[in-house]
Every structure is written in structure tokens, then in C-alpha cells.
XYZ file of N, CA and C in Angstrom:
783
model
N 0.711 -1.198 0.036
C -0.080 -0.025 -0.037
C 0.892 1.236 0.136
N 1.861 1.362 0.638
C 2.738 2.380 0.786
C 3.336 2.967 -0.584
N 3.558 1.791 -1.670
C 3.953 2.083 -2.865
C 2.844 2.727 -3.694
N 1.778 2.540 -3.389
C 0.500 3.033 -3.832
C 0.347 4.670 -3.689
N 0.949 5.078 -2.615
C 0.666 6.553 -2.289
C 0.898 7.829 -3.019
N 2.361 7.390 -3.647
C 2.689 8.603 -4.635
C 1.635 8.432 -5.824
N 1.110 7.388 -6.291
C 0.385 7.244 -7.473
C -0.855 7.960 -7.374
N -1.829 7.669 -5.967
C -2.685 8.345 -5.545
C -2.811 9.871 -5.387
N -1.386 10.314 -4.829
C -0.970 11.783 -4.903
C -0.901 12.391 -5.953
N -0.339 11.675 -7.010
C -0.180 12.237 -8.447
C -1.570 12.250 -9.335
N -2.576 11.305 -8.987
C -4.047 11.180 -9.478
C -4.607 12.082 -9.102
N -4.695 12.502 -7.591
C -5.301 13.789 -6.955
C -5.026 15.149 -7.498
N -3.511 15.250 -7.719
C -3.090 16.423 -8.309
C -3.447 16.740 -9.728
N -3.314 15.729 -10.644
C -3.684 15.666 -11.943
C -5.303 16.327 -12.114
N -6.108 15.586 -11.189
C -7.725 15.820 -11.054
C -7.768 17.288 -10.839
N -7.074 17.715 -9.636
C -7.168 19.275 -9.312
C -6.684 19.908 -10.459
N -5.714 19.922 -10.752
C -5.198 20.746 -12.069
C -6.360 20.925 -13.218
N -6.933 19.409 -13.583
C -7.646 19.433 -14.736
C -9.113 20.327 -14.427
N -9.346 20.103 -13.122
C -10.547 20.676 -12.756
C -10.151 22.287 -12.708
N -9.070 22.837 -12.115
C -8.775 24.233 -12.188
C -8.949 24.669 -13.578
N -8.236 24.004 -14.440
C -8.151 24.447 -15.814
C -9.636 24.608 -16.453
N -10.540 23.583 -16.122
C -11.858 23.822 -16.646
C -12.371 24.877 -16.189
N -12.296 25.333 -14.620
C -13.005 26.169 -14.165
C -12.556 27.536 -14.622
N -11.191 27.736 -15.207
C -10.671 28.828 -15.657
C -11.233 29.106 -17.128
N -11.519 28.155 -17.965
C -12.065 28.139 -19.311
C -13.401 28.678 -18.864
N -14.219 28.211 -18.093
C -15.561 28.460 -17.736
C -15.613 29.899 -17.260
N -14.664 30.254 -16.474
C -14.639 31.744 -16.197
C -14.454 32.855 -17.331
N -13.572 32.039 -18.322
C -13.228 32.971 -19.769
C -14.436 32.959 -20.228
N -15.177 32.081 -20.338
C -16.428 31.982 -21.207
C -17.490 32.983 -20.716
N -17.571 32.711 -19.473
C -18.495 33.675 -18.722
C -18.350 34.935 -18.845
N -16.996 35.333 -18.895
C -16.739 36.978 -19.166
C -17.010 37.645 -20.536
N -16.599 36.493 -21.307
C -16.749 36.993 -22.996
C -18.357 36.805 -23.311
N -19.242 36.312 -22.540
C -20.645 36.265 -22.984
C -21.174 37.608 -21.959
N -20.833 37.964 -21.037
C -21.291 39.079 -20.277
C -21.043 40.187 -20.668
N -22.105 40.963 -20.791
C -22.129 42.345 -21.413
C -22.046 43.414 -20.493
N -21.791 43.055 -19.199
C -21.925 44.154 -18.045
C -20.768 45.129 -18.542
N -19.644 44.624 -18.821
C -18.528 45.041 -18.807
C -18.124 45.660 -20.163
N -18.859 45.713 -21.082
C -18.605 46.352 -22.504
C -19.369 47.875 -22.608
N -18.956 48.686 -23.218
C -19.240 50.135 -23.594
C -19.618 50.184 -24.774
N -20.647 51.039 -25.173
C -21.156 51.181 -26.502
C -20.280 52.511 -27.131
N -20.110 52.533 -28.427
C -19.574 53.302 -29.096
C -19.938 53.335 -30.672
N -18.876 53.759 -31.515
C -19.226 54.063 -32.940
C -17.815 53.445 -33.756
N -17.898 53.080 -34.679
C -16.397 52.908 -35.440
C -16.409 53.139 -37.115
N -15.761 53.691 -37.553
C -15.324 53.824 -39.038
C -13.896 53.431 -39.577
N -13.640 53.652 -40.427
C -12.319 53.369 -40.949
C -11.784 54.707 -41.690
N -10.398 54.665 -41.761
C -9.643 55.671 -42.636
C -8.759 55.151 -43.670
N -8.493 55.292 -44.590
C -7.293 54.689 -45.392
C -7.939 53.560 -46.253
N -7.189 52.911 -46.936
C -7.646 51.966 -47.798
C -6.744 50.607 -47.246
N -6.937 49.362 -47.988
C -6.436 48.219 -47.738
C -4.872 48.166 -47.394
N -4.113 49.129 -47.946
C -2.989 48.984 -47.743
C -2.285 49.500 -46.263
N -3.292 50.162 -45.796
C -3.163 50.675 -44.150
C -1.894 52.001 -44.312
N -1.631 52.265 -45.626
C -0.609 53.292 -45.853
C -1.123 54.730 -44.931
N -2.256 55.077 -44.868
C -2.578 56.082 -44.125
C -2.675 55.848 -42.563
N -2.695 54.930 -42.108
C -2.666 54.727 -40.786
C -1.220 54.497 -40.086
N -0.353 54.838 -41.003
C 1.040 54.833 -40.178
C 1.309 56.065 -39.650
N 2.382 56.166 -38.732
C 2.905 57.454 -38.146
C 1.737 57.560 -37.075
N 1.299 58.676 -37.054
C 0.188 58.970 -36.049
C 0.564 59.668 -34.977
N -0.599 59.940 -33.783
C -0.251 60.847 -32.723
C 0.303 60.181 -31.330
N 0.512 58.990 -31.733
C 1.258 58.260 -30.592
C 2.773 57.910 -30.731
N 3.197 58.446 -32.085
C 4.723 58.232 -32.320
C 5.227 57.214 -32.614
N 4.522 56.175 -32.672
C 5.100 54.587 -33.125
C 5.810 54.486 -34.303
N 5.422 55.397 -35.267
C 5.836 55.423 -36.851
C 5.458 54.429 -37.641
N 6.347 53.414 -38.093
C 5.728 52.330 -39.111
C 5.180 51.335 -38.355
N 3.971 51.232 -38.280
C 3.053 50.205 -37.300
C 3.490 48.578 -37.575
N 3.712 48.452 -38.733
C 3.937 47.133 -39.284
C 5.446 46.908 -38.983
N 6.380 47.611 -38.914
C 7.822 47.445 -38.480
C 7.770 47.186 -37.141
N 6.924 48.021 -36.254
C 6.885 47.795 -34.864
C 6.181 46.997 -34.184
N 5.429 45.867 -35.025
C 4.627 45.024 -34.669
C 2.856 44.996 -34.292
N 2.668 46.316 -34.572
C 1.065 46.708 -34.646
C 0.186 46.210 -35.566
N 0.870 46.290 -36.871
C 0.113 45.938 -37.966
C -1.162 46.714 -38.465
N -2.015 46.015 -38.899
C -3.299 46.680 -39.316
C -4.409 46.662 -38.002
N -3.918 46.006 -37.137
C -5.026 45.840 -35.741
C -4.772 46.911 -34.951
N -4.988 48.347 -35.659
C -4.826 49.567 -34.645
C -6.095 50.595 -35.138
N -6.245 51.531 -34.159
C -7.269 52.451 -34.327
C -6.747 53.816 -33.981
N -7.476 54.812 -34.478
C -7.505 56.189 -33.914
C -8.343 56.497 -33.009
N -8.099 57.073 -31.923
C -9.401 57.361 -30.822
C -9.966 58.485 -30.521
N -11.144 58.499 -30.414
C -11.810 60.114 -30.166
C -11.175 60.591 -29.178
N -11.498 61.939 -29.006
C -11.079 62.624 -27.831
C -11.271 61.803 -26.271
N -12.405 61.392 -26.111
C -12.658 60.863 -24.993
C -12.094 59.537 -24.623
N -11.622 58.928 -25.466
C -10.839 57.689 -25.588
C -9.264 58.045 -25.279
N -8.947 58.807 -26.503
C -7.361 59.251 -26.507
C -6.841 59.841 -25.187
N -7.715 60.626 -24.466
C -7.164 61.188 -23.088
C -5.721 61.592 -23.234
N -5.540 62.897 -24.256
C -4.438 63.582 -24.739
C -3.361 62.702 -24.746
N -3.485 61.381 -25.179
C -2.441 60.479 -25.710
C -1.870 59.587 -24.551
N -2.706 59.560 -23.266
C -2.229 58.682 -22.268
C -2.956 57.453 -22.531
N -3.590 57.205 -23.337
C -4.188 55.726 -23.842
C -3.418 55.000 -24.874
N -2.445 55.892 -25.367
C -1.753 55.272 -26.500
C -0.845 53.973 -26.150
N -1.218 52.768 -27.020
C -0.746 51.409 -26.699
C -1.820 50.632 -25.747
N -2.851 51.297 -25.278
C -4.120 50.184 -24.803
C -4.801 49.496 -26.106
N -5.129 48.291 -25.497
C -5.767 47.478 -26.493
C -7.133 47.549 -26.056
N -8.059 47.277 -27.013
C -9.484 47.125 -27.126
C -10.032 45.655 -28.058
N -10.856 45.258 -27.102
C -11.608 43.993 -28.211
C -13.052 44.975 -28.315
N -13.393 44.836 -29.729
C -14.445 45.662 -30.408
C -15.232 44.796 -31.124
N -16.782 44.588 -31.055
C -17.715 43.947 -31.930
C -18.511 44.794 -32.621
N -19.021 44.744 -33.681
C -20.096 45.292 -34.162
C -21.697 44.973 -33.162
N -22.322 46.093 -33.394
C -23.559 45.625 -32.173
C -24.545 46.600 -32.990
N -26.004 45.708 -32.772
C -27.221 46.041 -32.951
C -27.465 46.741 -34.244
N -26.714 46.092 -35.283
C -27.071 46.775 -36.549
C -27.130 45.517 -37.599
N -28.155 44.702 -37.572
C -28.191 43.480 -38.269
C -28.099 43.665 -39.949
N -28.368 45.005 -40.317
C -27.877 45.178 -41.763
C -26.593 45.187 -42.114
N -25.596 45.386 -41.295
C -24.416 45.471 -41.668
C -23.302 44.532 -40.607
N -23.596 44.250 -39.576
C -22.655 43.702 -38.834
C -22.674 42.252 -39.124
N -21.490 41.658 -38.909
C -21.128 40.365 -39.053
C -21.308 39.857 -37.736
N -22.281 38.741 -37.804
C -22.646 38.123 -36.491
C -21.298 37.303 -35.951
N -21.184 37.321 -34.578
C -20.084 36.525 -33.769
C -18.803 36.672 -34.061
N -18.302 38.035 -34.370
C -16.944 38.492 -34.635
C -16.802 39.811 -33.881
N -15.578 39.439 -33.187
C -15.080 40.557 -32.452
C -13.323 40.686 -32.938
N -12.691 42.130 -32.587
C -11.360 42.208 -33.309
C -10.835 42.889 -32.034
N -9.359 42.757 -31.992
C -8.659 43.327 -31.024
C -7.820 44.293 -31.613
N -7.928 45.639 -31.165
C -6.996 46.622 -31.660
C -6.172 47.271 -30.613
N -5.138 47.909 -31.021
C -4.081 48.869 -30.250
C -4.525 50.285 -30.638
N -4.563 51.262 -29.480
C -4.692 52.478 -29.807
C -3.333 53.069 -30.370
N -3.323 53.609 -31.611
C -2.116 54.263 -31.860
C -2.037 55.524 -32.522
N -3.178 56.212 -32.430
C -3.611 57.723 -33.298
C -4.577 58.270 -32.615
N -4.716 59.398 -33.059
C -5.860 60.440 -32.471
C -7.219 60.662 -33.668
N -8.155 60.706 -33.490
C -9.228 61.023 -34.373
C -9.691 62.380 -33.802
N -9.206 63.435 -34.528
C -9.547 64.935 -33.928
C -10.985 65.131 -34.088
N -11.310 65.971 -33.212
C -12.908 66.701 -33.086
C -13.107 67.590 -34.068
N -14.359 67.877 -34.744
C -14.526 68.880 -35.694
C -15.743 69.684 -35.208
N -15.549 70.527 -34.163
C -16.505 71.407 -33.496
C -17.335 72.294 -34.686
N -16.991 72.404 -35.879
C -17.756 73.256 -36.975
C -18.873 72.432 -37.424
N -18.696 71.119 -37.383
C -19.573 70.400 -38.090
C -20.706 70.094 -37.308
N -22.085 70.260 -37.544
C -23.029 70.257 -36.644
C -23.614 68.558 -36.405
N -23.694 67.869 -37.456
C -24.043 66.372 -37.308
C -22.884 65.651 -37.646
N -23.113 64.468 -37.023
C -22.204 63.118 -37.123
C -20.562 63.698 -36.670
N -20.436 64.169 -35.412
C -19.066 64.501 -35.139
C -18.797 63.476 -34.293
N -18.340 62.310 -34.681
C -18.065 61.080 -34.053
C -16.908 61.170 -33.299
N -15.997 61.971 -33.490
C -14.761 62.217 -32.861
C -14.809 63.222 -31.439
N -15.819 63.834 -31.561
C -16.075 64.974 -30.600
C -16.328 64.510 -29.099
N -15.663 64.834 -27.900
C -16.278 64.454 -26.637
C -17.794 64.791 -26.706
N -18.403 63.905 -25.843
C -18.116 62.966 -25.106
C -18.188 61.428 -25.663
N -18.242 61.546 -27.347
C -18.439 60.249 -27.910
C -17.374 59.427 -27.661
N -17.527 58.208 -27.868
C -16.312 57.210 -27.889
C -16.420 56.335 -29.291
N -15.404 56.805 -29.856
C -15.236 56.419 -31.321
C -13.920 55.671 -31.705
N -14.186 54.838 -32.664
C -12.712 54.216 -32.944
C -12.602 54.385 -34.569
N -11.565 54.848 -34.964
C -10.965 55.283 -36.663
C -10.406 54.165 -36.846
N -10.973 53.058 -37.130
C -9.921 51.639 -37.662
C -9.382 51.896 -38.840
N -8.490 50.841 -39.236
C -7.886 50.823 -40.388
C -9.013 49.929 -41.074
N -8.894 50.250 -42.622
C -10.109 49.564 -43.291
C -9.923 48.027 -43.248
N -8.449 47.487 -43.230
C -8.669 45.915 -42.816
C -9.149 45.561 -41.504
N -9.037 46.292 -40.341
C -9.616 45.768 -39.260
C -11.197 46.158 -39.264
N -11.738 47.174 -39.807
C -13.048 47.660 -40.032
C -13.809 46.558 -40.813
N -13.296 45.991 -41.996
C -14.032 44.993 -42.810
C -14.064 43.699 -42.174
N -13.457 43.475 -40.890
C -13.558 42.088 -40.166
C -14.942 42.353 -39.656
N -15.398 43.365 -39.326
C -16.679 43.587 -38.406
C -17.824 44.062 -39.390
N -17.609 44.550 -40.227
C -18.771 44.762 -41.393
C -18.093 44.957 -42.901
N -19.130 45.012 -43.659
C -18.556 45.605 -45.404
C -18.104 47.088 -45.080
N -17.169 47.574 -45.986
C -16.766 48.827 -45.858
C -17.924 49.810 -46.183
N -18.879 49.252 -47.072
C -19.964 50.135 -47.374
C -21.013 50.634 -46.178
N -20.575 49.818 -45.109
C -21.617 50.414 -43.809
C -21.144 51.664 -43.482
N -19.832 52.157 -43.567
C -19.331 53.510 -43.302
C -19.282 53.742 -41.682
N -20.321 53.889 -40.825
C -20.268 53.895 -39.573
C -21.120 52.914 -39.027
N -20.431 52.156 -38.038
C -21.141 51.337 -37.298
C -21.293 51.150 -35.816
N -22.329 51.039 -35.199
C -22.225 50.874 -33.600
C -21.782 49.700 -33.183
N -20.950 49.989 -32.136
C -19.826 48.781 -31.692
C -20.033 48.793 -29.967
N -19.528 47.432 -29.397
C -19.352 47.377 -28.129
C -18.008 47.371 -27.781
N -17.248 47.861 -27.059
C -15.941 47.714 -26.918
C -15.610 47.552 -25.205
N -14.500 47.156 -24.839
C -13.957 47.019 -23.647
C -12.332 46.866 -23.659
N -11.602 47.267 -22.568
C -10.333 47.274 -22.650
C -9.995 45.812 -22.303
N -8.694 45.168 -22.946
C -8.322 43.870 -22.709
C -6.790 43.997 -22.743
N -6.150 43.106 -22.321
C -4.844 42.938 -21.900
C -4.053 42.887 -23.326
N -3.118 43.413 -23.362
C -2.054 43.462 -24.813
C -1.234 42.297 -24.657
N -1.231 41.731 -25.730
C -0.257 40.482 -25.988
C 0.832 40.676 -26.752
N 1.895 40.910 -26.473
C 3.152 41.274 -27.065
C 4.316 40.229 -27.285
N 4.934 40.037 -28.169
C 6.167 39.163 -28.247
C 7.427 39.806 -28.178
N 8.240 39.252 -27.353
C 9.781 39.843 -27.067
C 9.351 40.835 -25.768
N 10.666 41.536 -25.736
C 10.636 42.583 -24.700
C 10.238 44.020 -24.971
N 9.557 44.837 -24.247
C 9.333 46.212 -24.344
C 10.635 47.145 -25.162
N 10.445 47.819 -26.226
C 11.305 48.568 -26.916
C 11.445 49.925 -26.640
N 12.902 50.316 -26.782
C 13.195 51.547 -26.463
C 14.012 52.147 -27.398
N 13.361 53.377 -28.251
C 14.085 53.765 -29.243
C 14.209 55.235 -28.647
N 15.701 55.544 -28.770
C 16.139 56.639 -28.330
C 16.629 57.784 -29.250
N 15.877 59.025 -28.861
C 16.263 60.022 -29.964
C 16.866 61.257 -29.009
N 17.148 62.217 -29.735
C 17.507 63.793 -29.023
C 18.812 64.070 -29.556
N 19.491 64.660 -28.287
C 20.816 65.079 -28.706
C 21.598 64.971 -27.293
N 22.937 65.393 -27.252
C 23.795 65.110 -26.222
C 23.240 65.885 -24.769
N 22.278 66.875 -25.047
C 21.738 67.595 -23.686
C 20.573 67.139 -23.441
N 19.730 66.389 -24.638
C 18.178 65.988 -24.410
C 17.953 64.851 -24.831
N 17.439 63.919 -24.038
C 17.109 62.663 -24.574
C 15.592 62.389 -24.580
N 14.985 61.856 -25.727
C 13.576 61.535 -25.614
C 13.931 60.079 -26.067
N 12.679 59.275 -25.457
C 12.894 57.690 -25.570
C 11.360 57.342 -25.878
N 11.210 56.565 -27.073
C 9.870 56.122 -27.444
C 9.907 54.577 -26.841
N 8.564 54.372 -26.326
C 8.529 53.197 -25.604
C 7.229 52.290 -26.727
N 7.514 51.109 -26.865
C 6.550 50.570 -27.847
C 6.642 49.055 -27.471
N 5.361 48.293 -28.208
C 5.742 46.687 -27.838
C 5.311 46.568 -26.324
N 4.344 47.140 -25.671
C 3.999 47.145 -24.358
C 3.107 46.175 -24.085
N 3.260 45.032 -23.312
C 2.189 44.457 -23.019
C 1.415 44.493 -22.075
N 0.695 43.823 -21.532
C -0.359 43.960 -20.345
C -1.144 45.226 -20.327
N -1.321 46.152 -19.559
C -2.364 47.218 -19.990
C -1.969 47.849 -21.132
N -0.606 48.064 -21.766
C -0.257 48.563 -22.827
C 0.148 50.103 -22.751
N -0.675 50.941 -21.961
C -0.501 52.383 -21.689
C 0.399 52.638 -20.365
N 1.252 53.447 -20.656
C 2.323 53.950 -19.740
C 1.864 55.105 -19.003
N 2.147 55.114 -17.814
C 1.581 56.391 -16.907
C 2.926 56.784 -16.208
N 4.055 56.234 -16.090
C 5.423 56.516 -15.544
C 6.639 55.964 -16.182
N 7.782 56.673 -16.449
C 9.031 56.363 -16.711
C 9.963 56.663 -15.678
N 11.048 56.012 -15.505
C 11.950 56.377 -14.946
C 13.296 56.140 -15.628
N 14.462 56.841 -15.411
C 15.580 56.531 -16.400
C 16.751 56.555 -15.332
N 17.824 55.727 -15.411
C 19.024 55.626 -14.570
C 20.358 55.500 -15.200
N 20.924 56.416 -15.748
C 22.481 56.165 -16.084
C 23.341 55.404 -14.994
N 24.546 54.750 -15.629
C 25.357 54.053 -14.700
C 25.913 54.903 -13.832
N 25.980 56.086 -14.186
C 26.772 56.900 -13.109
C 25.789 57.615 -12.289
N 24.623 57.583 -12.137
C 23.631 58.044 -11.516
C 23.276 57.490 -10.203
N 23.055 58.255 -9.092
C 22.834 57.510 -8.070
C 21.530 57.144 -7.771
N 20.523 57.669 -8.365
C 18.973 57.670 -8.402
C 18.072 57.608 -9.643
N 17.135 56.925 -9.520
C 16.144 57.074 -10.633
C 15.804 58.502 -10.795
N 15.672 58.704 -12.138
C 15.035 60.084 -12.813
C 14.091 59.941 -13.526
N 12.830 60.762 -12.850
C 11.382 60.923 -13.505
C 11.688 61.604 -14.994
N 11.181 60.961 -16.126
C 10.969 61.425 -17.420
C 9.797 61.995 -17.531
N 9.614 62.968 -18.411
C 8.278 63.414 -18.815
C 7.944 63.336 -19.882
N 6.434 63.100 -19.878
C 5.794 62.561 -21.262
C 5.690 63.627 -22.100
N 6.351 63.442 -23.180
C 6.487 64.922 -24.272
C 5.047 64.760 -25.050
N 4.952 63.759 -25.818
C 3.460 63.474 -26.612
C 3.646 61.924 -26.898
N 2.360 61.617 -26.953
C 1.991 60.079 -27.384
C 2.776 59.070 -26.290
N 3.588 58.210 -26.766
C 4.564 57.474 -25.851
C 5.930 57.875 -25.540
N 6.290 58.982 -26.212
C 7.527 59.704 -26.126
C 7.742 60.245 -25.002
N 8.988 59.929 -24.447
C 9.210 60.502 -22.527
C 10.672 61.043 -22.777
N 10.552 62.363 -22.136
C 12.095 63.142 -22.291
C 12.634 63.544 -21.012
N 13.856 63.741 -20.837
C 14.457 64.196 -19.854
C 15.924 65.213 -20.382
N 16.266 66.152 -19.712
C 17.092 67.285 -19.935
C 18.601 66.995 -19.243
N 18.494 65.666 -18.581
C 19.770 65.552 -17.908
C 20.631 64.601 -18.774
N 21.888 64.990 -18.560
C 22.790 64.579 -19.664
C 23.167 63.082 -19.692
N 22.872 62.187 -20.609
C 23.262 60.513 -20.063
C 24.081 59.900 -20.997
N 24.572 60.643 -21.918
C 25.716 60.243 -23.004
C 26.628 59.593 -22.313
N 27.045 58.316 -22.787
C 28.301 57.826 -22.261
C 28.088 56.993 -20.980
N 26.874 56.694 -20.794
C 26.484 55.932 -19.736
C 25.393 54.722 -19.876
N 25.402 53.698 -19.534
C 24.451 52.735 -19.880
C 23.446 52.991 -19.022
N 21.978 52.637 -19.660
C 20.985 53.256 -19.416
C 19.897 51.988 -18.852
N 19.427 52.155 -17.705
C 18.252 51.395 -17.321
C 16.911 52.234 -17.131
N 15.682 51.454 -17.141
C 14.468 52.128 -17.077
C 13.507 51.490 -16.075
N 12.754 52.205 -15.543
C 11.655 51.723 -14.614
C 10.411 52.235 -15.183
N 9.618 51.132 -15.408
C 8.222 51.590 -16.240
C 6.940 51.271 -15.511
N 5.978 52.033 -15.626
C 4.986 51.584 -14.846
C 3.625 51.899 -15.769
N 2.783 50.855 -15.896
C 1.543 50.969 -16.615
C 0.447 51.389 -16.111
N -0.785 51.540 -16.782
C -2.054 52.225 -15.937
C -2.545 51.431 -14.980
N -2.135 50.121 -14.947
C -2.891 49.118 -13.853
C -1.895 49.047 -12.905
N -0.965 49.952 -12.516
C -0.193 49.770 -11.340
C 0.986 48.794 -11.500
N 1.320 48.315 -12.517
C 2.441 47.422 -12.373
C 3.792 47.992 -13.071
N 4.874 47.657 -12.373
C 6.165 48.264 -12.584
C 7.240 47.402 -12.884
N 7.715 47.542 -14.103
C 9.065 46.429 -14.194
C 10.338 47.154 -14.599
N 11.214 46.867 -13.944
C 12.595 47.526 -13.946
C 13.391 46.822 -15.040
N 13.852 47.626 -16.249
C 14.713 47.095 -17.215
C 15.991 47.413 -16.970
N 16.969 46.861 -16.455
C 18.233 46.918 -16.195
C 19.249 46.927 -17.636
N 20.142 47.844 -17.525
C 20.951 47.800 -18.491
C 20.606 47.753 -19.923
N 19.485 48.368 -20.265
C 19.001 48.224 -21.828
C 19.941 48.639 -22.683
N 20.462 49.828 -22.613
C 21.299 50.358 -23.320
C 23.001 50.440 -23.135
N 23.596 49.770 -23.503
C 25.018 49.953 -23.140
C 25.556 51.337 -23.283
N 26.853 51.496 -22.456
C 27.493 52.876 -22.530
C 27.835 53.480 -23.798
N 27.896 52.804 -24.714
C 28.263 53.259 -26.213
C 27.298 53.448 -27.019
N 25.847 53.573 -26.650
C 24.725 53.852 -27.426
C 24.834 55.001 -28.135
N 23.985 55.059 -29.035
C 23.889 56.173 -30.104
C 22.335 56.563 -30.222
N 22.054 57.906 -30.526
C 21.033 58.296 -30.732
C 20.399 57.437 -32.201
N 18.852 57.608 -32.132
C 18.435 56.908 -33.188
C 18.701 55.126 -33.310
N 19.139 54.758 -32.187
C 18.884 53.237 -31.929
C 17.881 52.535 -31.193
N 17.474 51.363 -31.188
C 16.439 50.900 -30.597
C 16.952 49.672 -29.945
N 16.569 49.734 -28.397
C 17.006 48.701 -27.828
C 15.924 47.779 -27.155
N 16.074 46.303 -26.994
C 15.011 45.516 -26.684
C 15.406 45.372 -25.221
N 14.264 45.634 -24.096
C 14.147 45.581 -22.912
C 14.485 44.077 -22.196
N 13.986 43.087 -23.217
C 14.012 41.509 -22.995
C 12.922 41.243 -22.202
N 12.368 41.845 -21.014
C 11.360 41.757 -20.515
C 10.078 42.577 -21.088
N 9.013 41.969 -20.213
C 7.650 42.422 -20.706
C 6.599 42.612 -19.798
N 5.411 43.138 -19.470
C 4.323 43.045 -18.693
C 3.165 41.861 -18.772
């Protein structure tokens, strides 16, 4: 009987593990079908299927395909963009309550990469004016929800975690007296609320100021020092990226932080 005890212990562990996995799957299914955490808004698209017009943008990411965002992107209305603080956040979107145009049982996941500016002179259909929640999608993303002829569609949306491959990326710009760093490929919450930097000759962390989008800057001279970063996302999670850039780093270089959220 003593020899059977390890076997029974292993069997109990496996049963508990399988039960936990099933419970987690059920929780995910319940969350997916529960509309209580979905918000209502609208969506349209800009550009064509090449997505050339969706490149660059108010978050500062530049070439969205090169940096891993692809066509699954959105320009956010004033109420969602939050003066650039929502750059990098991910949303799940589904067409809603428009049987003429909505593709049924379809949802997409997009990252906020640009700003849809308001038009206060236009009296009607001011989709990007506050307080409206609006997504200006790439044409590729929009046509997964509805045919392009739909133009404007009602949607339901919610924030979801961002899934990114590899580490957070740090693109360093500026000059010897001023350093700006673009952070991209950020997982988890996706949007950043705080960035601190430390040179190898610095005694403490220095807070960087958000310049625009996801570009963060400092006037402290850091040339000739290896650089570390401490980044906090909007959900309060902080990750320390040690020695991201070596002491001989150059401006206009990108460095992989190796870690992610």
C-alpha cells in the first residue's frame, strides 16, 4: 500500500489541475458572454486596404508594421485618447445592434495608435467630438466587423490585455543635452503612466516627462552611460529594465528590454 501512495497523490494532483483548468475556461467563457463590462460606441475606418494612411500618428509609433502593431490599430476619439495617455492600450470591439451591416459573432482586438481629432464646426455626425467614444479603424480591421459600405457602425468595446512578443522596445532620440525615448511593444495594460531612467553613473532614478504620445523625455545628460528604465503601466504594474542600452549607445537606436508586462 505504501508504494501506491505516490500514485494516488499524483492522481489527485492531476484531477485538481484539470478541474482548475476547466474552471478557468468557464470563467473566460462567462466573461466573454457577459455584456456588463462592455461599453457602447461607434467605429468607422480611414485609408484603404494597404493601411498606408494609418502609419505614423499621434502616439509616435511610426511604421506600425515594422513595430509589430500591423493593421489591428485604431485612432481614438477625444474621450478615449485622453491626450495621448491611452496610447498603446488594447481594445476588443464587436459590431452591435445593426443586423443590416454587422457580421455576427465576430470581434477584433486593436491597439490605440493615433488620434481622431474633433470637428466642432460640423453640426452632425461629429463622431470624434467629446463625449463620444469612437474608433477610427484601419480598413483591414473594420472590414472584419462589417463591409466597408457600412461606413459607420455601432460597436461595443472593452479594454483587454495586450499580448506582445519579445520585450518592451526603447527607441532613443534627441541630442547630447536632451534625451527622448519612445516606448513601444508594451504588453499587459499597454498604456504607460510613468517612466524613470537611470544612467550607470547616476545615484538615483530620474523621472521622465511625457512629451507626446508614448515619447518620454529628460534634460539630464546621459551620454556615455549605460541606461536602465523603470516603467509603470496604467494598471499599476512596474517592471525594471536594467542595462537596456550599453554605455556606447547612439541616438536613433532601438534597444530590446528583454522583459515585458
